[in-house]
PDB file of C-alpha atoms in Angstrom:
ATOM      1  CA  UNK A1085     -35.395  44.585  10.589  1.00 65.00           C
ATOM      2  CA  UNK A1086     -35.522  40.832  10.917  1.00 65.00           C
ATOM      3  CA  UNK A1087     -32.314  39.115  12.227  1.00 69.00           C
ATOM      4  CA  UNK A1088     -32.039  34.820  11.403  1.00 63.00           C
ATOM      5  CA  UNK A1089     -29.626  33.538  13.531  1.00 66.00           C
ATOM      6  CA  UNK A1090     -30.341  29.514  13.007  1.00 61.00           C
ATOM      7  CA  UNK A1091     -28.783  29.209   9.496  1.00 56.00           C
ATOM      8  CA  UNK A1092     -25.831  26.910   9.842  1.00 55.00           C
ATOM      9  CA  UNK A1093     -23.070  27.156   7.060  1.00 55.00           C
ATOM     10  CA  UNK A1094     -22.079  23.877   6.629  1.00 70.00           C
ATOM     11  CA  UNK A1095     -18.836  23.809   4.462  1.00 83.00           C
ATOM     12  CA  UNK A1096     -18.899  20.368   2.164  1.00 92.00           C
ATOM     13  CA  UNK A1097     -15.231  19.050   0.967  1.00 95.00           C
ATOM     14  CA  UNK A1098     -14.781  15.842  -0.729  1.00 97.00           C
ATOM     15  CA  UNK A1099     -11.414  14.793   0.519  1.00 97.00           C
ATOM     16  CA  UNK A1100      -9.986  11.774  -1.617  1.00 98.00           C
ATOM     17  CA  UNK A1101      -6.739   9.995  -1.051  1.00 98.00           C
ATOM     18  CA  UNK A1102      -4.795   7.078  -3.428  1.00 98.00           C
ATOM     19  CA  UNK A1103      -1.734   5.261  -2.789  1.00 97.00           C
ATOM     20  CA  UNK A1104       0.600   2.513  -4.863  1.00 95.00           C
ATOM     21  CA  UNK A1105       3.940   1.289  -4.818  1.00 94.00           C
ATOM     22  CA  UNK A1106       3.955   0.299  -8.376  1.00 92.00           C
ATOM     23  CA  UNK A1107       4.755  -3.306  -7.717  1.00 89.00           C
ATOM     24  CA  UNK A1108       4.060  -6.661  -6.353  1.00 88.00           C
ATOM     25  CA  UNK A1109       7.328  -7.889  -5.511  1.00 87.00           C
ATOM     26  CA  UNK A1110      10.135  -6.283  -3.245  1.00 88.00           C
ATOM     27  CA  UNK A1111      13.449  -7.996  -2.408  1.00 87.00           C
ATOM     28  CA  UNK A1112      14.569  -7.438   1.451  1.00 87.00           C
ATOM     29  CA  UNK A1113      16.627  -4.874   2.035  1.00 85.00           C
ATOM     30  CA  UNK A1114      15.471  -3.167  -0.937  1.00 89.00           C
ATOM     31  CA  UNK A1115      13.624   0.750  -0.963  1.00 92.00           C
ATOM     32  CA  UNK A1116       9.986   0.704  -1.830  1.00 93.00           C
ATOM     33  CA  UNK A1117       8.630   3.973  -3.567  1.00 95.00           C
ATOM     34  CA  UNK A1118       5.157   4.327  -2.639  1.00 97.00           C
ATOM     35  CA  UNK A1119       3.078   7.548  -4.321  1.00 97.00           C
ATOM     36  CA  UNK A1120      -0.032   9.029  -2.232  1.00 98.00           C
ATOM     37  CA  UNK A1121      -1.936  11.717  -3.677  1.00 98.00           C
ATOM     38  CA  UNK A1122      -4.113  13.976  -1.813  1.00 98.00           C
ATOM     39  CA  UNK A1123      -7.215  15.673  -3.286  1.00 98.00           C
ATOM     40  CA  UNK A1124     -10.264  18.569  -2.727  1.00 97.00           C
ATOM     41  CA  UNK A1125     -12.746  17.121  -5.278  1.00 97.00           C
ATOM     42  CA  UNK A1126     -14.765  20.490  -3.758  1.00 93.00           C
ATOM     43  CA  UNK A1127     -17.045  22.251  -3.563  1.00 95.00           C
ATOM     44  CA  UNK A1128     -15.085  23.994  -0.676  1.00 94.00           C
ATOM     45  CA  UNK A1129     -11.934  24.642   0.538  1.00 95.00           C
ATOM     46  CA  UNK A1130     -10.619  22.497   3.289  1.00 96.00           C
ATOM     47  CA  UNK A1131      -8.686  24.685   5.802  1.00 94.00           C
ATOM     48  CA  UNK A1132      -7.566  22.215   8.261  1.00 95.00           C
ATOM     49  CA  UNK A1133      -6.575  18.958   6.458  1.00 97.00           C
ATOM     50  CA  UNK A1134      -4.781  16.104   7.943  1.00 97.00           C
ATOM     51  CA  UNK A1135      -2.878  13.342   6.193  1.00 98.00           C
ATOM     52  CA  UNK A1136      -1.672  10.510   7.979  1.00 98.00           C
ATOM     53  CA  UNK A1137       0.569   7.200   6.620  1.00 97.00           C
ATOM     54  CA  UNK A1138       1.480   4.652   9.286  1.00 95.00           C
ATOM     55  CA  UNK A1139       3.976   2.656   7.536  1.00 95.00           C
ATOM     56  CA  UNK A1140       4.466  -1.136   8.555  1.00 95.00           C
ATOM     57  CA  UNK A1141       6.862  -2.756  10.868  1.00 93.00           C
ATOM     58  CA  UNK A1142       8.963  -4.368   7.830  1.00 94.00           C
ATOM     59  CA  UNK A1143       9.770  -0.817   6.808  1.00 94.00           C
ATOM     60  CA  UNK A1144      12.977  -0.178   8.659  1.00 92.00           C
ATOM     61  CA  UNK A1145      13.035   3.730   7.425  1.00 94.00           C
ATOM     62  CA  UNK A1146      11.322   6.041   5.323  1.00 96.00           C
ATOM     63  CA  UNK A1147      12.097   9.513   3.867  1.00 96.00           C
ATOM     64  CA  UNK A1148       9.437  11.349   1.889  1.00 97.00           C
ATOM     65  CA  UNK A1149       8.973  14.618  -0.152  1.00 98.00           C
ATOM     66  CA  UNK A1150       5.936  16.869  -0.714  1.00 98.00           C
ATOM     67  CA  UNK A1151       4.755  18.441  -3.427  1.00 98.00           C
ATOM     68  CA  UNK A1152       1.437  20.741  -4.054  1.00 98.00           C
ATOM     69  CA  UNK A1153      -0.308  22.189  -6.876  1.00 98.00           C
ATOM     70  CA  UNK A1154      -3.630  24.524  -7.503  1.00 98.00           C
ATOM     71  CA  UNK A1155      -2.950  26.126  -4.127  1.00 97.00           C
ATOM     72  CA  UNK A1156      -2.302  23.553  -1.933  1.00 98.00           C
ATOM     73  CA  UNK A1157      -0.312  25.314   1.279  1.00 97.00           C
ATOM     74  CA  UNK A1158       0.747  24.419   4.634  1.00 97.00           C
ATOM     75  CA  UNK A1159       2.313  20.874   4.302  1.00 97.00           C
ATOM     76  CA  UNK A1160       5.741  19.777   5.144  1.00 97.00           C
ATOM     77  CA  UNK A1161       7.666  19.628   2.023  1.00 97.00           C
ATOM     78  CA  UNK A1162      10.171  16.877   3.766  1.00 97.00           C
ATOM     79  CA  UNK A1163      10.244  14.224   6.343  1.00 97.00           C
ATOM     80  CA  UNK A1164      10.757  10.974   7.827  1.00 97.00           C
ATOM     81  CA  UNK A1165       8.918   8.051   9.368  1.00 96.00           C
ATOM     82  CA  UNK A1166       5.340   8.340   9.278  1.00 97.00           C
ATOM     83  CA  UNK A1167       3.662  10.847   7.577  1.00 97.00           C
ATOM     84  CA  UNK A1168       1.450  12.834  10.250  1.00 97.00           C
ATOM     85  CA  UNK A1169       1.140  16.276   8.203  1.00 97.00           C
ATOM     86  CA  UNK A1170      -1.594  18.521   9.526  1.00 96.00           C
ATOM     87  CA  UNK A1171      -2.764  22.132   8.856  1.00 96.00           C
ATOM     88  CA  UNK A1172      -3.050  21.843   5.466  1.00 97.00           C
ATOM     89  CA  UNK A1173      -5.105  24.474   3.282  1.00 97.00           C
ATOM     90  CA  UNK A1174      -6.543  22.679   0.137  1.00 97.00           C
ATOM     91  CA  UNK A1175      -8.624  24.315  -2.117  1.00 97.00           C
ATOM     92  CA  UNK A1176     -11.382  23.113  -3.888  1.00 97.00           C
ATOM     93  CA  UNK A1177      -9.065  21.389  -7.443  1.00 97.00           C
ATOM     94  CA  UNK A1178      -6.071  21.134  -5.480  1.00 98.00           C
ATOM     95  CA  UNK A1179      -3.850  18.459  -4.522  1.00 98.00           C
ATOM     96  CA  UNK A1180      -0.484  16.906  -2.730  1.00 98.00           C
ATOM     97  CA  UNK A1181       1.663  14.220  -3.828  1.00 98.00           C
ATOM     98  CA  UNK A1182       3.703  12.607  -1.493  1.00 98.00           C
ATOM     99  CA  UNK A1183       6.656  10.318  -3.084  1.00 98.00           C
ATOM    100  CA  UNK A1184       7.823   8.013   0.256  1.00 97.00           C
ATOM    101  CA  UNK A1185      11.198   5.714  -0.044  1.00 96.00           C
ATOM    102  CA  UNK A1186      10.821   3.028   2.359  1.00 95.00           C
ATOM    103  CA  UNK A1187      13.604   0.469   3.323  1.00 93.00           C
ATOM    104  CA  UNK A1188      12.450  -2.958   3.560  1.00 92.00           C
ATOM    105  CA  UNK A1189      13.779  -4.469   6.547  1.00 91.00           C
ATOM    106  CA  UNK A1190      16.573  -6.949   6.305  1.00 88.00           C
ATOM    107  CA  UNK A1191      14.983  -9.227   9.069  1.00 88.00           C
ATOM    108  CA  UNK A1192      11.346  -9.171   7.394  1.00 89.00           C
ATOM    109  CA  UNK A1193      10.480 -12.947   6.755  1.00 89.00           C
ATOM    110  CA  UNK A1194      10.388 -14.291   3.324  1.00 87.00           C
ATOM    111  CA  UNK A1195       6.930 -14.222   1.335  1.00 87.00           C
ATOM    112  CA  UNK A1196       5.720 -11.114   3.867  1.00 90.00           C
ATOM    113  CA  UNK A1197       2.883  -9.141   2.499  1.00 92.00           C
ATOM    114  CA  UNK A1198       3.265  -5.866   3.166  1.00 93.00           C
ATOM    115  CA  UNK A1199      -0.379  -3.903   4.096  1.00 94.00           C
ATOM    116  CA  UNK A1200       0.098  -0.228   4.040  1.00 95.00           C
ATOM    117  CA  UNK A1201      -3.165   2.360   4.731  1.00 97.00           C
ATOM    118  CA  UNK A1202      -3.317   5.895   4.165  1.00 98.00           C
ATOM    119  CA  UNK A1203      -5.733   8.423   5.551  1.00 98.00           C
ATOM    120  CA  UNK A1204      -7.107  11.850   4.891  1.00 98.00           C
ATOM    121  CA  UNK A1205      -9.735  13.945   6.715  1.00 96.00           C
ATOM    122  CA  UNK A1206     -10.785  17.854   7.676  1.00 94.00           C
ATOM    123  CA  UNK A1207     -11.612  18.498  10.968  1.00 91.00           C
ATOM    124  CA  UNK A1208     -13.733  21.744   9.605  1.00 89.00           C
ATOM    125  CA  UNK A1209     -15.200  20.814   6.348  1.00 90.00           C
ATOM    126  CA  UNK A1210     -17.844  18.200   6.160  1.00 91.00           C
ATOM    127  CA  UNK A1211     -17.211  15.105   3.684  1.00 94.00           C
ATOM    128  CA  UNK A1212     -19.787  14.005   1.888  1.00 93.00           C
ATOM    129  CA  UNK A1213     -17.731  10.677   0.800  1.00 95.00           C
ATOM    130  CA  UNK A1214     -16.115   9.262   3.382  1.00 95.00           C
ATOM    131  CA  UNK A1215     -14.952   5.815   1.321  1.00 96.00           C
ATOM    132  CA  UNK A1216     -12.348   7.759  -0.498  1.00 97.00           C
ATOM    133  CA  UNK A1217     -10.458   9.367   2.405  1.00 97.00           C
ATOM    134  CA  UNK A1218      -8.315   5.992   2.905  1.00 97.00           C
ATOM    135  CA  UNK A1219      -6.218   3.908   0.517  1.00 97.00           C
ATOM    136  CA  UNK A1220      -4.419   0.650   1.138  1.00 96.00           C
ATOM    137  CA  UNK A1221      -1.667  -0.953  -0.961  1.00 95.00           C
ATOM    138  CA  UNK A1222      -1.850  -4.484   0.166  1.00 91.00           C
ATOM    139  CA  UNK A1223      -0.342  -6.793  -3.031  1.00 85.00           C
ATOM    140  CA  UNK A1224       3.459  -6.317  -2.377  1.00 85.00           C
ATOM    141  CA  UNK A1225       5.521  -9.583  -1.333  1.00 85.00           C
ATOM    142  CA  UNK A1226       9.252  -9.091   0.272  1.00 85.00           C
ATOM    143  CA  UNK A1227      10.881 -12.015  -0.875  1.00 82.00           C
ATOM    144  CA  UNK A1228      14.711 -13.055  -0.280  1.00 78.00           C
ATOM    145  CA  UNK A1229      16.853 -12.814  -3.152  1.00 67.00           C
ATOM    146  CA  UNK A1230      17.657 -16.866  -2.805  1.00 59.00           C
ATOM    147  CA  UNK A1231      14.614 -18.110  -4.326  1.00 52.00           C
ATOM    148  CA  UNK A1232      14.424 -20.895  -6.756  1.00 50.00           C
ATOM    149  CA  UNK A1233      13.487 -20.210 -10.488  1.00 48.00           C
ATOM    150  CA  UNK A1234       9.770 -20.885 -11.034  1.00 50.00           C
ATOM    151  CA  UNK A1235       9.518 -23.363 -14.221  1.00 50.00           C
ATOM    152  CA  UNK A1236       6.378 -24.680 -15.665  1.00 51.00           C
ATOM    153  CA  UNK A1237       4.761 -26.101 -18.707  1.00 50.00           C
ATOM    154  CA  UNK A1238       2.117 -24.324 -20.849  1.00 51.00           C
ATOM    155  CA  UNK A1239      -0.917 -24.601 -20.103  1.00 49.00           C
ATOM    156  CA  UNK A1240      -0.314 -25.544 -16.746  1.00 52.00           C
ATOM    157  CA  UNK A1241       2.135 -28.141 -15.578  1.00 48.00           C
ATOM    158  CA  UNK A1242       4.463 -27.309 -13.234  1.00 46.00           C
ATOM    159  CA  UNK A1243       8.252 -28.744 -12.559  1.00 47.00           C
ATOM    160  CA  UNK A1244       8.758 -27.186  -9.523  1.00 45.00           C
ATOM    161  CA  UNK A1245       9.850 -28.259  -6.815  1.00 46.00           C
ATOM    162  CA  UNK A1246      12.555 -30.311  -8.260  1.00 46.00           C
ATOM    163  CA  UNK A1247      11.225 -33.721  -7.535  1.00 46.00           C
ATOM    164  CA  UNK A1248       8.084 -33.538  -9.783  1.00 44.00           C
ATOM    165  CA  UNK A1249       8.278 -34.658 -13.567  1.00 48.00           C
ATOM    166  CA  UNK A1250       6.079 -33.859 -16.183  1.00 48.00           C
ATOM    167  CA  UNK A1251       6.001 -37.352 -18.732  1.00 50.00           C
ATOM    168  CA  UNK A1252       4.930 -36.587 -22.128  1.00 50.00           C
ATOM    169  CA  UNK A1253       3.437 -39.723 -23.376  1.00 53.00           C
ATOM    170  CA  UNK A1254       1.509 -38.794 -26.276  1.00 54.00           C
ATOM    171  CA  UNK A1255       4.129 -36.636 -27.805  1.00 57.00           C
ATOM    172  CA  UNK A1256       2.510 -33.388 -27.201  1.00 56.00           C
ATOM    173  CA  UNK A1257       4.580 -30.247 -27.966  1.00 57.00           C
ATOM    174  CA  UNK A1258       4.839 -27.723 -25.095  1.00 54.00           C
ATOM    175  CA  UNK A1259       6.366 -24.381 -24.136  1.00 56.00           C
ATOM    176  CA  UNK A1260       8.869 -24.577 -21.479  1.00 55.00           C
ATOM    177  CA  UNK A1261       9.157 -21.081 -19.701  1.00 55.00           C
ATOM    178  CA  UNK A1262      11.969 -20.670 -16.704  1.00 54.00           C
ATOM    179  CA  UNK A1263      11.201 -17.443 -14.354  1.00 54.00           C
ATOM    180  CA  UNK A1264      13.081 -16.058 -12.246  1.00 54.00           C
ATOM    181  CA  UNK A1265      11.058 -14.507  -9.222  1.00 53.00           C
ATOM    182  CA  UNK A1266      13.257 -11.453  -9.109  1.00 53.00           C
ATOM    183  CA  UNK A1267      14.486 -11.070 -12.785  1.00 55.00           C
ATOM    184  CA  UNK A1268      11.783 -11.894 -14.774  1.00 54.00           C
ATOM    185  CA  UNK A1269      12.049 -14.976 -18.057  1.00 54.00           C
ATOM    186  CA  UNK A1270      15.117 -16.650 -18.244  1.00 53.00           C
ATOM    187  CA  UNK A1271      16.675 -17.315 -21.864  1.00 55.00           C
ATOM    188  CA  UNK A1272      16.601 -21.106 -22.198  1.00 55.00           C
TER     189      UNK A1272
END
């Protein structure tokens, strides 16, 4: 009989993560809701998966929950603060969705852009696509509730700040739109 001792088995699991808060503006002191989804795109089970999400300094407090599908196990169902969830069992096709409620620090300066990155990795399985192992949501601006309205004329004349004027010497028709940066369009 012959024995082959030099064959190495490589476990391949393509882990992926996505993250969104589904908004581009948030008021200081309000709560932002992040959704982080971790998936195993296969072909094998990831047996030692870790999910990490370190929230930015502008987040005063975070509470989160997690739920899994497809046989996902070993993850923490609830937590507070940064997400550091390890020893997760994630079969091919399984996923975990984290929902994080993040309170915006009232001391956050106006017009601060939030940037938050979540990552997934496995210490046993080899991942063939590392490009989908991190996801960043960086399009949310923190604003104070005392922002002046934005006043514009179509097509592209701006009347804000108040010391700017638009003079219509040709008797053109124009549309006046007034937007509150928090509540949206204001009826005129």
